[in-house]
Short mmCIF file of N, CA and C in Angstrom, two decimals:
data_model
loop_
_atom_site.label_atom_id
_atom_site.label_comp_id
_atom_site.label_asym_id
_atom_site.label_seq_id
_atom_site.Cartn_x
_atom_site.Cartn_y
_atom_site.Cartn_z
N UNK A 1 105.29 94.94 118.06
CA UNK A 1 106.32 95.30 117.14
C UNK A 1 107.59 94.54 117.50
N UNK A 2 108.27 94.11 116.48
CA UNK A 2 109.55 93.44 116.64
C UNK A 2 110.62 94.26 115.93
N UNK A 3 111.86 94.11 116.31
CA UNK A 3 112.96 94.74 115.60
C UNK A 3 113.49 93.83 114.50
N UNK A 4 112.61 93.05 113.92
CA UNK A 4 112.95 92.15 112.82
C UNK A 4 112.00 92.42 111.66
N UNK A 5 112.41 92.03 110.46
CA UNK A 5 111.56 92.24 109.29
C UNK A 5 110.43 91.21 109.27
N UNK A 6 109.41 91.49 108.49
CA UNK A 6 108.31 90.54 108.33
C UNK A 6 108.81 89.21 107.80
N UNK A 7 109.76 89.27 106.86
CA UNK A 7 110.31 88.04 106.29
C UNK A 7 111.03 87.21 107.35
N UNK A 8 111.76 87.87 108.23
CA UNK A 8 112.45 87.15 109.30
C UNK A 8 111.46 86.51 110.27
N UNK A 9 110.42 87.26 110.62
CA UNK A 9 109.44 86.76 111.59
C UNK A 9 108.65 85.58 111.04
N UNK A 10 108.29 85.64 109.77
CA UNK A 10 107.47 84.57 109.18
C UNK A 10 108.30 83.51 108.47
N UNK A 11 109.63 83.60 108.54
CA UNK A 11 110.50 82.70 107.80
C UNK A 11 110.74 81.34 108.43
N UNK A 12 110.17 81.06 109.58
CA UNK A 12 110.30 79.77 110.27
C UNK A 12 111.71 79.45 110.74
N UNK A 13 112.60 80.44 110.71
CA UNK A 13 113.94 80.21 111.24
C UNK A 13 114.04 80.70 112.67
N UNK A 14 115.05 80.22 113.36
CA UNK A 14 115.29 80.68 114.73
C UNK A 14 115.82 82.11 114.68
N UNK A 15 115.44 82.92 115.66
CA UNK A 15 115.86 84.32 115.74
C UNK A 15 116.39 84.62 117.13
N UNK A 16 117.39 85.49 117.20
CA UNK A 16 117.93 85.91 118.49
C UNK A 16 117.91 87.44 118.57
N UNK A 17 118.16 87.96 119.75
CA UNK A 17 118.28 89.40 119.99
C UNK A 17 117.04 90.17 119.52
N UNK A 18 115.89 89.69 119.91
CA UNK A 18 114.62 90.32 119.52
C UNK A 18 114.20 91.31 120.59
N UNK A 19 113.81 92.49 120.15
CA UNK A 19 113.15 93.46 121.02
C UNK A 19 111.68 93.42 120.65
N UNK A 20 110.82 93.32 121.65
CA UNK A 20 109.39 93.16 121.44
C UNK A 20 108.64 94.22 122.23
N UNK A 21 107.78 94.97 121.53
CA UNK A 21 106.94 95.99 122.16
C UNK A 21 105.51 95.73 121.75
N UNK A 22 104.63 95.58 122.74
CA UNK A 22 103.21 95.36 122.47
C UNK A 22 102.38 96.17 123.45
N UNK A 23 101.38 96.85 122.94
CA UNK A 23 100.35 97.43 123.79
C UNK A 23 99.07 97.51 122.99
N UNK A 24 97.97 97.41 123.71
CA UNK A 24 96.65 97.40 123.09
C UNK A 24 95.94 98.70 123.44
N UNK A 25 95.49 99.40 122.40
CA UNK A 25 94.75 100.65 122.57
C UNK A 25 93.27 100.32 122.39
N UNK A 26 92.48 100.65 123.39
CA UNK A 26 91.04 100.39 123.31
C UNK A 26 90.33 101.56 122.65
N UNK A 27 90.44 101.62 121.33
CA UNK A 27 89.79 102.66 120.55
C UNK A 27 89.44 102.06 119.20
N UNK A 28 88.38 102.56 118.60
CA UNK A 28 87.97 102.03 117.30
C UNK A 28 89.02 102.33 116.25
N UNK A 29 89.50 103.56 116.21
CA UNK A 29 90.60 103.94 115.33
C UNK A 29 91.62 104.72 116.15
N UNK A 30 92.87 104.57 115.82
CA UNK A 30 93.91 105.29 116.54
C UNK A 30 93.88 106.75 116.12
N UNK A 31 93.87 107.62 117.09
CA UNK A 31 93.86 109.06 116.86
C UNK A 31 95.23 109.65 117.20
N UNK A 32 95.54 110.81 116.63
CA UNK A 32 96.76 111.52 117.00
C UNK A 32 96.51 112.23 118.32
N UNK A 33 96.68 111.49 119.40
CA UNK A 33 96.39 111.99 120.74
C UNK A 33 97.20 111.18 121.75
N UNK A 34 97.05 111.49 123.02
CA UNK A 34 97.70 110.74 124.09
C UNK A 34 96.70 109.84 124.78
N UNK A 35 97.08 108.58 124.92
CA UNK A 35 96.27 107.60 125.65
C UNK A 35 96.97 107.33 126.97
N UNK A 36 96.20 107.23 128.06
CA UNK A 36 96.83 107.00 129.35
C UNK A 36 96.19 105.87 130.15
N UNK A 37 95.35 105.10 129.53
CA UNK A 37 94.76 103.93 130.19
C UNK A 37 95.15 102.68 129.41
N UNK A 38 96.40 102.30 129.48
CA UNK A 38 96.92 101.15 128.74
C UNK A 38 96.92 99.96 129.70
N UNK A 39 96.02 99.03 129.48
CA UNK A 39 95.87 97.91 130.41
C UNK A 39 96.53 96.63 129.92
N UNK A 40 96.85 96.56 128.63
CA UNK A 40 97.41 95.35 128.04
C UNK A 40 98.72 95.72 127.35
N UNK A 41 99.86 95.28 127.90
CA UNK A 41 101.15 95.69 127.37
C UNK A 41 102.23 94.66 127.74
N UNK A 42 103.26 94.60 126.93
CA UNK A 42 104.45 93.78 127.17
C UNK A 42 105.61 94.40 126.43
N UNK A 43 106.75 94.51 127.09
CA UNK A 43 107.99 94.95 126.45
C UNK A 43 109.10 94.05 126.97
N UNK A 44 109.85 93.46 126.03
CA UNK A 44 110.99 92.62 126.42
C UNK A 44 112.13 92.84 125.44
N UNK A 45 113.34 92.55 125.90
CA UNK A 45 114.54 92.64 125.06
C UNK A 45 115.30 91.33 125.17
N UNK A 46 116.23 91.12 124.25
CA UNK A 46 117.05 89.90 124.22
C UNK A 46 116.20 88.64 124.15
N UNK A 47 115.08 88.72 123.45
CA UNK A 47 114.18 87.58 123.30
C UNK A 47 114.64 86.72 122.12
N UNK A 48 114.05 85.53 122.01
CA UNK A 48 114.38 84.61 120.92
C UNK A 48 113.12 83.96 120.36
N UNK A 49 113.25 83.44 119.17
CA UNK A 49 112.27 82.53 118.61
C UNK A 49 113.03 81.26 118.27
N UNK A 50 112.65 80.16 118.91
CA UNK A 50 113.29 78.86 118.69
C UNK A 50 112.19 77.86 118.39
N UNK A 51 112.34 77.15 117.27
CA UNK A 51 111.32 76.19 116.83
C UNK A 51 109.93 76.83 116.78
N UNK A 52 109.88 78.04 116.23
CA UNK A 52 108.63 78.81 116.04
C UNK A 52 107.96 79.24 117.34
N UNK A 53 108.67 79.18 118.46
CA UNK A 53 108.10 79.59 119.75
C UNK A 53 108.85 80.82 120.27
N UNK A 54 108.07 81.87 120.60
CA UNK A 54 108.65 83.10 121.15
C UNK A 54 109.00 82.90 122.62
N UNK A 55 110.22 83.27 122.97
CA UNK A 55 110.69 83.18 124.35
C UNK A 55 111.15 84.56 124.80
N UNK A 56 110.40 85.20 125.71
CA UNK A 56 110.82 86.53 126.14
C UNK A 56 112.15 86.45 126.87
N UNK A 57 113.00 87.40 126.60
CA UNK A 57 114.29 87.46 127.30
C UNK A 57 114.12 88.25 128.59
N UNK A 58 114.70 89.42 128.64
CA UNK A 58 114.55 90.30 129.79
C UNK A 58 113.23 91.05 129.68
N UNK A 59 112.34 90.81 130.62
CA UNK A 59 111.03 91.46 130.59
C UNK A 59 111.14 92.81 131.28
N UNK A 60 110.88 93.87 130.51
CA UNK A 60 110.92 95.22 131.07
C UNK A 60 109.56 95.65 131.60
N UNK A 61 108.49 95.23 130.91
CA UNK A 61 107.11 95.54 131.31
C UNK A 61 106.22 94.37 131.00
N UNK A 62 105.30 94.07 131.91
CA UNK A 62 104.31 93.02 131.68
C UNK A 62 103.10 93.30 132.57
N UNK A 63 101.93 93.13 132.00
CA UNK A 63 100.71 93.43 132.74
C UNK A 63 100.12 92.23 133.46
N UNK A 64 100.71 91.06 133.31
CA UNK A 64 100.08 89.84 133.82
C UNK A 64 100.28 89.59 135.32
N UNK A 65 101.11 90.35 135.98
CA UNK A 65 101.31 90.21 137.43
C UNK A 65 101.24 91.59 138.08
N UNK A 66 100.04 92.05 138.46
CA UNK A 66 99.85 93.42 138.94
C UNK A 66 100.73 93.82 140.13
N UNK A 67 101.15 92.87 140.94
CA UNK A 67 101.96 93.21 142.11
C UNK A 67 103.46 93.15 141.86
N UNK A 68 103.87 92.76 140.66
CA UNK A 68 105.30 92.64 140.38
C UNK A 68 105.89 94.00 140.01
N UNK A 69 107.22 94.09 140.10
CA UNK A 69 107.91 95.34 139.75
C UNK A 69 107.77 95.70 138.28
N UNK A 70 107.57 94.72 137.39
CA UNK A 70 107.50 95.01 135.96
C UNK A 70 106.11 95.45 135.50
N UNK A 71 105.18 95.52 136.41
CA UNK A 71 103.84 96.02 136.09
C UNK A 71 103.87 97.55 136.19
N UNK A 72 103.14 98.23 135.32
CA UNK A 72 103.16 99.70 135.29
C UNK A 72 102.09 100.28 136.21
N UNK A 73 102.48 101.32 136.93
CA UNK A 73 101.52 102.06 137.73
C UNK A 73 100.95 103.24 136.95
N UNK A 74 101.64 103.66 135.88
CA UNK A 74 101.11 104.69 134.99
C UNK A 74 101.67 104.48 133.59
N UNK A 75 100.94 104.96 132.60
CA UNK A 75 101.36 104.77 131.21
C UNK A 75 100.81 105.89 130.34
N UNK A 76 101.62 106.28 129.35
CA UNK A 76 101.22 107.29 128.39
C UNK A 76 101.77 106.90 127.02
N UNK A 77 100.92 106.89 126.03
CA UNK A 77 101.34 106.67 124.65
C UNK A 77 100.77 107.81 123.83
N UNK A 78 101.64 108.53 123.13
CA UNK A 78 101.22 109.65 122.30
C UNK A 78 101.46 109.31 120.84
N UNK A 79 100.39 109.30 120.08
CA UNK A 79 100.49 109.08 118.64
C UNK A 79 100.61 110.44 117.97
N UNK A 80 101.71 110.64 117.27
CA UNK A 80 101.99 111.89 116.59
C UNK A 80 101.46 111.85 115.17
N UNK A 81 101.59 110.69 114.54
CA UNK A 81 101.09 110.52 113.17
C UNK A 81 100.79 109.04 112.95
N UNK A 82 99.71 108.77 112.27
CA UNK A 82 99.32 107.39 111.98
C UNK A 82 98.64 107.37 110.63
N UNK A 83 99.27 106.70 109.67
CA UNK A 83 98.70 106.55 108.33
C UNK A 83 98.64 105.07 108.00
N UNK A 84 98.25 104.76 106.80
CA UNK A 84 98.11 103.36 106.40
C UNK A 84 99.43 102.59 106.50
N UNK A 85 100.56 103.25 106.25
CA UNK A 85 101.85 102.54 106.23
C UNK A 85 102.90 103.12 107.17
N UNK A 86 102.57 104.17 107.90
CA UNK A 86 103.55 104.80 108.78
C UNK A 86 102.93 105.10 110.14
N UNK A 87 103.73 104.93 111.18
CA UNK A 87 103.27 105.26 112.53
C UNK A 87 104.40 105.96 113.26
N UNK A 88 104.05 106.99 114.02
CA UNK A 88 105.00 107.76 114.79
C UNK A 88 104.41 107.94 116.19
N UNK A 89 105.08 107.40 117.20
CA UNK A 89 104.56 107.51 118.56
C UNK A 89 105.68 107.52 119.58
N UNK A 90 105.35 108.00 120.77
CA UNK A 90 106.24 107.93 121.92
C UNK A 90 105.49 107.24 123.05
N UNK A 91 106.22 106.63 123.96
CA UNK A 91 105.57 105.97 125.09
C UNK A 91 106.40 106.14 126.35
N UNK A 92 105.71 106.20 127.48
CA UNK A 92 106.35 106.26 128.79
C UNK A 92 105.52 105.44 129.77
N UNK A 93 106.15 104.48 130.40
CA UNK A 93 105.52 103.66 131.43
C UNK A 93 106.34 103.82 132.71
N UNK A 94 105.69 103.98 133.83
CA UNK A 94 106.38 103.98 135.12
C UNK A 94 106.01 102.70 135.84
N UNK A 95 107.02 101.89 136.11
CA UNK A 95 106.79 100.60 136.75
C UNK A 95 106.51 100.75 138.24
N UNK A 96 106.03 99.68 138.84
CA UNK A 96 105.76 99.67 140.29
C UNK A 96 107.00 99.97 141.12
N UNK A 97 108.18 99.62 140.60
CA UNK A 97 109.42 99.88 141.34
C UNK A 97 109.96 101.29 141.09
N UNK A 98 109.21 102.11 140.33
CA UNK A 98 109.61 103.49 140.06
C UNK A 98 110.44 103.68 138.80
N UNK A 99 110.91 102.61 138.19
CA UNK A 99 111.72 102.74 136.98
C UNK A 99 110.84 103.19 135.82
N UNK A 100 111.34 104.15 135.04
CA UNK A 100 110.62 104.67 133.88
C UNK A 100 111.14 103.98 132.63
N UNK A 101 110.23 103.42 131.85
CA UNK A 101 110.55 102.79 130.57
C UNK A 101 109.93 103.68 129.50
N UNK A 102 110.76 104.24 128.62
CA UNK A 102 110.22 105.12 127.59
C UNK A 102 110.92 104.86 126.27
N UNK A 103 110.27 105.30 125.21
CA UNK A 103 110.85 105.12 123.89
C UNK A 103 109.99 105.77 122.84
N UNK A 104 110.40 105.59 121.60
CA UNK A 104 109.65 106.16 120.48
C UNK A 104 109.88 105.30 119.25
N UNK A 105 108.99 105.48 118.30
CA UNK A 105 109.11 104.78 117.02
C UNK A 105 108.52 105.67 115.94
N UNK A 106 109.20 105.76 114.82
CA UNK A 106 108.70 106.47 113.65
C UNK A 106 109.13 105.67 112.44
N UNK A 107 108.19 104.95 111.85
CA UNK A 107 108.56 104.12 110.72
C UNK A 107 107.39 103.37 110.13
N UNK A 108 107.73 102.36 109.37
CA UNK A 108 106.71 101.57 108.67
C UNK A 108 105.82 100.83 109.65
N UNK A 109 104.61 100.63 109.22
CA UNK A 109 103.62 99.90 110.00
C UNK A 109 102.90 98.97 109.06
N UNK A 110 102.79 97.73 109.42
CA UNK A 110 102.09 96.74 108.62
C UNK A 110 100.96 96.18 109.46
N UNK A 111 99.73 96.44 109.05
CA UNK A 111 98.57 95.95 109.80
C UNK A 111 98.51 94.43 109.71
N UNK A 112 98.13 93.77 110.82
CA UNK A 112 98.06 92.30 110.81
C UNK A 112 96.92 91.79 109.94
#
């Protein structure tokens, strides 16, 4: 998920101040439940897109370096509601350095 519109993301223009949240749920269909085995995730802020290339800014969470501070030692994502066009969820990740990264989203969802 980006904090930009679909038109902005696909518009081929440069973008600044992007917040990016990604996690992969290993389930056939998303259920209104809590998932706690999130193995694929990335969260960054102050990112950019320049010449159609995404550049992460400040990386808050990343799964690609298990021994780094930005890797999570625990994770929880709770889906409260999920329909064809709307998604409502909360998330909490605890990083290796003990910092808790949490948030929520309730809004439009566009399937890729």
